[in-house]
Short mmCIF file of C-alpha atoms and ligand atoms in Angstrom, two decimals:
data_model
loop_
_atom_site.label_atom_id
_atom_site.label_comp_id
_atom_site.label_asym_id
_atom_site.label_seq_id
_atom_site.Cartn_x
_atom_site.Cartn_y
_atom_site.Cartn_z
CA MET A 250 166.95 149.34 104.68
CA LYS A 251 169.81 146.96 105.47
CA LYS A 252 168.54 143.46 106.04
CA LEU A 253 170.16 140.47 107.70
CA PHE A 254 168.82 137.05 106.91
CA ILE A 255 170.78 134.03 108.19
CA SER A 256 170.03 130.38 107.42
CA PHE A 257 171.49 127.32 109.15
CA GLU A 258 172.03 124.15 107.16
CA GLY A 259 173.47 120.69 107.72
CA ILE A 260 172.50 117.05 107.90
CA GLU A 261 170.64 115.57 110.87
CA GLY A 262 172.65 115.70 114.07
CA SER A 263 175.18 118.21 112.74
CA GLY A 264 174.19 120.58 115.55
CA LYS A 265 172.63 123.30 113.38
CA SER A 266 169.54 123.77 115.58
CA THR A 267 171.76 124.06 118.66
CA GLN A 268 173.87 126.75 116.97
CA ALA A 269 170.90 128.60 115.47
CA GLU A 270 169.37 128.89 118.92
CA LYS A 271 172.65 129.97 120.49
CA LEU A 272 173.05 132.71 117.89
CA TYR A 273 169.48 133.87 118.41
CA LYS A 274 169.96 134.08 122.19
CA TRP A 275 173.25 135.92 121.83
CA LEU A 276 171.86 138.48 119.36
CA ASN A 277 168.89 139.08 121.63
CA SER A 278 171.12 139.56 124.65
CA GLU A 279 173.13 142.09 122.60
CA GLY A 280 169.91 144.05 122.02
CA TYR A 281 169.26 143.12 118.36
CA ASP A 282 165.68 142.77 117.18
CA CYS A 283 165.80 139.21 115.97
CA ILE A 284 163.48 136.30 115.19
CA PHE A 285 164.25 132.59 115.21
CA THR A 286 162.23 130.37 112.90
CA LYS A 287 162.54 127.06 111.08
CA GLU A 288 161.59 124.93 108.09
CA PRO A 289 159.49 122.96 107.86
CA GLY A 290 157.00 124.25 110.42
CA GLY A 291 157.63 127.99 110.79
CA THR A 292 153.92 128.98 110.77
CA GLU A 293 150.69 127.38 112.04
CA ILE A 294 149.85 126.18 108.52
CA SER A 295 153.45 125.02 108.02
CA LYS A 296 153.22 122.93 111.20
CA LYS A 297 150.46 120.91 109.53
CA ILE A 298 152.67 120.46 106.45
CA ARG A 299 155.58 119.49 108.72
CA ASN A 300 153.47 116.78 110.35
CA ILE A 301 152.83 115.20 106.95
CA LEU A 302 156.50 115.43 105.97
CA LEU A 303 157.94 113.96 109.14
CA ASP A 304 155.28 111.34 109.93
CA LYS A 305 156.94 107.90 109.86
CA GLU A 306 153.62 106.38 108.76
CA ASN A 307 153.84 108.24 105.43
CA THR A 308 156.09 105.68 103.77
CA GLU A 309 154.13 106.07 100.52
CA LEU A 310 154.77 109.82 100.18
CA ALA A 311 155.89 110.32 96.56
CA GLU A 312 159.17 112.14 95.99
CA LEU A 313 157.53 114.95 94.05
CA ALA A 314 154.76 115.28 96.64
CA GLU A 315 157.48 115.63 99.27
CA LEU A 316 159.19 118.32 97.18
CA PHE A 317 155.97 120.31 96.72
CA LEU A 318 155.14 120.07 100.42
CA TYR A 319 158.55 121.53 101.33
CA LEU A 320 158.00 124.29 98.76
CA ALA A 321 154.48 124.98 100.06
CA ASP A 322 155.89 125.19 103.58
CA ARG A 323 158.52 127.67 102.33
CA ALA A 324 156.06 129.83 100.39
CA GLN A 325 153.88 130.17 103.52
CA HIS A 326 156.92 130.81 105.72
CA ILE A 327 158.19 133.57 103.41
CA LYS A 328 154.82 135.35 103.17
CA GLU A 329 153.80 135.04 106.81
CA VAL A 330 157.09 135.28 108.72
CA ILE A 331 160.32 136.00 106.84
CA GLU A 332 159.29 138.77 104.44
CA PRO A 333 157.36 140.82 107.07
CA ALA A 334 160.18 140.48 109.63
CA LEU A 335 162.84 141.61 107.14
CA PHE A 336 160.57 144.46 106.09
CA ASP A 337 160.38 145.53 109.76
CA GLY A 338 164.20 145.59 109.88
CA LYS A 339 164.53 142.49 112.07
CA ILE A 340 167.37 139.98 111.86
CA VAL A 341 165.91 136.66 110.71
CA ILE A 342 167.51 133.34 111.66
CA THR A 343 166.05 130.22 110.12
CA ASP A 344 166.88 126.60 110.87
CA ARG A 345 166.92 125.31 107.24
CA PHE A 346 165.99 127.14 104.03
CA PHE A 347 166.31 126.61 100.27
CA ASP A 348 169.69 124.83 100.30
CA SER A 349 168.02 121.96 102.18
CA THR A 350 165.76 121.35 99.18
CA ILE A 351 168.69 121.32 96.73
CA ALA A 352 170.65 118.94 98.96
CA TYR A 353 167.86 116.59 100.10
CA GLN A 354 165.41 116.51 97.21
CA GLY A 355 167.99 117.33 94.51
CA LYS A 356 170.88 115.11 95.51
CA GLY A 357 169.24 112.86 98.09
CA ARG A 358 166.15 112.04 95.98
CA GLU A 359 167.81 112.84 92.65
CA ILE A 360 165.13 115.22 91.36
CA SER A 361 166.39 117.69 88.70
CA GLU A 362 168.34 120.41 90.51
CA GLU A 363 167.63 122.92 87.77
CA GLN A 364 163.89 122.47 88.27
CA ILE A 365 164.26 122.73 92.05
CA ARG A 366 166.21 125.98 91.72
CA THR A 367 163.40 127.45 89.60
CA MET A 368 160.74 126.32 92.07
CA ASN A 369 162.78 127.64 95.00
CA GLU A 370 162.95 131.00 93.28
CA ILE A 371 159.14 131.04 92.99
CA ALA A 372 158.52 129.82 96.57
CA THR A 373 160.93 132.36 98.12
CA ASP A 374 159.75 135.32 96.07
CA GLY A 375 163.45 135.77 95.23
CA ILE A 376 164.49 136.22 98.88
CA SER A 377 167.90 134.75 99.69
CA PRO A 378 169.87 134.62 102.96
CA ASN A 379 172.82 137.03 103.26
CA LEU A 380 174.66 134.34 105.19
CA THR A 381 174.27 130.57 105.35
CA ILE A 382 175.97 128.70 108.15
CA LEU A 383 176.65 125.13 107.09
CA ILE A 384 177.57 122.80 109.93
CA ASP A 385 179.46 119.94 108.36
CA ILE A 386 179.72 116.47 109.86
CA PHE A 387 180.17 112.86 108.70
CA PRO A 388 176.69 111.26 108.48
CA LYS A 389 177.65 108.39 110.78
CA LYS A 390 178.67 110.81 113.50
CA GLY A 391 175.64 113.10 113.07
CA LEU A 392 173.10 110.28 112.96
CA LYS A 393 174.50 108.80 116.17
CA ARG A 394 173.43 111.97 117.97
CA ILE A 395 169.76 111.58 116.96
CA LYS A 396 167.68 109.59 119.43
CA CYS A 397 164.08 109.75 118.23
CA LYS A 398 164.07 109.54 114.42
CA ASP A 399 161.37 111.08 112.16
CA ARG A 400 160.60 110.06 108.54
CA MET A 401 163.51 112.02 107.03
CA GLU A 402 165.92 110.80 109.69
CA LEU A 403 165.23 107.17 108.77
CA GLU A 404 167.07 107.53 105.44
CA SER A 405 170.19 105.45 104.73
CA GLU A 406 173.72 106.59 105.45
CA ASP A 407 174.28 106.63 101.69
CA PHE A 408 171.44 109.15 101.28
CA TYR A 409 173.06 111.43 103.88
CA LYS A 410 176.46 111.06 102.21
CA ARG A 411 174.95 112.42 98.98
CA VAL A 412 173.22 115.23 100.90
CA ARG A 413 176.47 116.17 102.66
CA GLN A 414 178.43 116.22 99.39
CA GLU A 415 175.81 118.47 97.83
CA TYR A 416 175.95 120.86 100.78
CA LEU A 417 179.73 121.08 100.37
CA LYS A 418 179.29 121.71 96.64
CA ILE A 419 176.79 124.50 97.36
CA ALA A 420 179.35 126.03 99.77
CA ASP A 421 182.07 125.81 97.10
CA GLU A 422 179.84 127.49 94.53
CA ASN A 423 178.69 130.26 96.90
CA PRO A 424 181.77 131.21 98.95
CA ASN A 425 180.47 134.68 99.83
CA ARG A 426 177.14 133.46 101.18
CA VAL A 427 177.90 130.01 102.61
CA LYS A 428 180.42 129.49 105.45
CA VAL A 429 181.30 125.98 106.58
CA PHE A 430 181.89 125.06 110.23
CA ASN A 431 183.28 121.85 111.64
CA GLY A 432 180.43 120.04 113.42
CA VAL A 433 182.67 117.73 115.44
CA LEU A 434 184.02 120.60 117.54
CA SER A 435 182.35 121.39 120.85
CA PRO A 436 179.18 123.53 120.71
CA GLU A 437 181.10 126.34 122.45
CA GLU A 438 183.94 126.30 119.90
CA ILE A 439 181.53 126.32 116.96
CA GLU A 440 179.57 129.17 118.55
CA LYS A 441 182.77 131.19 118.91
CA ASP A 442 183.70 130.60 115.25
CA ILE A 443 180.21 131.59 114.11
CA ARG A 444 180.32 134.85 116.07
CA LYS A 445 183.55 135.78 114.28
CA VAL A 446 181.71 135.59 110.96
CA ILE A 447 178.60 137.40 112.24
CA LYS A 448 180.34 140.38 113.85
CA PRO A 449 181.33 142.16 110.58
CA LEU A 450 177.77 141.70 109.29
CA LEU A 451 176.40 143.33 112.42
CA GLU A 452 178.68 146.30 111.78
CA ARG A 453 177.19 146.58 108.32
CA ILE A 454 173.56 146.81 109.52
CA LYS A 455 174.27 149.32 112.33
P1 ADP B 30 170.46 119.16 114.06
O1 ADP B 30 169.56 120.35 114.19
O2 ADP B 30 171.60 119.42 113.14
O3 ADP B 30 169.74 117.89 113.73
P2 ADP B 30 170.80 119.42 116.92
O4 ADP B 30 171.33 120.80 117.14
O5 ADP B 30 169.35 119.18 117.21
O6 ADP B 30 171.17 118.91 115.46
O7 ADP B 30 171.70 118.43 117.78
C1 ADP B 30 171.48 117.02 117.78
C2 ADP B 30 172.03 116.43 119.09
O8 ADP B 30 173.45 116.61 119.13
C3 ADP B 30 171.49 117.13 120.34
O9 ADP B 30 171.33 116.17 121.36
C4 ADP B 30 172.58 118.13 120.70
O10 ADP B 30 172.61 118.41 122.07
C5 ADP B 30 173.83 117.41 120.25
N1 ADP B 30 174.89 118.33 119.76
C6 ADP B 30 174.70 119.49 119.10
N2 ADP B 30 175.90 120.06 118.79
C7 ADP B 30 176.86 119.22 119.25
C8 ADP B 30 178.30 119.24 119.24
N3 ADP B 30 178.97 120.24 118.67
N4 ADP B 30 178.96 118.21 119.80
C9 ADP B 30 178.27 117.18 120.36
N5 ADP B 30 176.92 117.10 120.43
C10 ADP B 30 176.20 118.10 119.88
#
């Protein structure tokens, strides 16, 4: 069975959720059997984990506890949503996946990337997106778009600069999987560019 698993990545305010939703709606309107999900919070249990992660009151949350909560969220998401949907032949679109953990907890929090990669491998049961759409934007510009900030969105500009650089490094190291889009363009222009990349993949799963 040919599977299509697409993740969207980018820093806060890059416009990744906007584009993930646009792609989902377009694929649905074209008759594809498709699901749209997100991390953290893609299952009922994950929503509880998400609340802990994004709660501004949790200023004492330890860096490793944060890492394990994201991994727990992912393990649940894979078992309950992503793996069954791919098994059923559906196209899966997720707003954030394992690259977020490398970029945010690896580079942002400076936890060993090698260890995170191993833990990601365990949490995902070895499942990797076929395509990752990275929406790239300068942190200052992205953060300006965010009105109501959660715990992660309260990080410094310097933190987001490190996260952005790591995302770009991941894209450099994985040119076949990760495609970078310019987040300062209009939502319509970005959507058009994304469709150009998706169309050949749709041919492949026909
Ligand atoms: P993210 O998921 O990356 O945090 P969102 O898609 O939620 O970002 O978008 C954050 C805000 O920026 C929203 O108000 C959205 O309408 C706006 N936005 C999204 N894409 C663009 C764009 N290309 N240009 C200008 N504003 C945008």
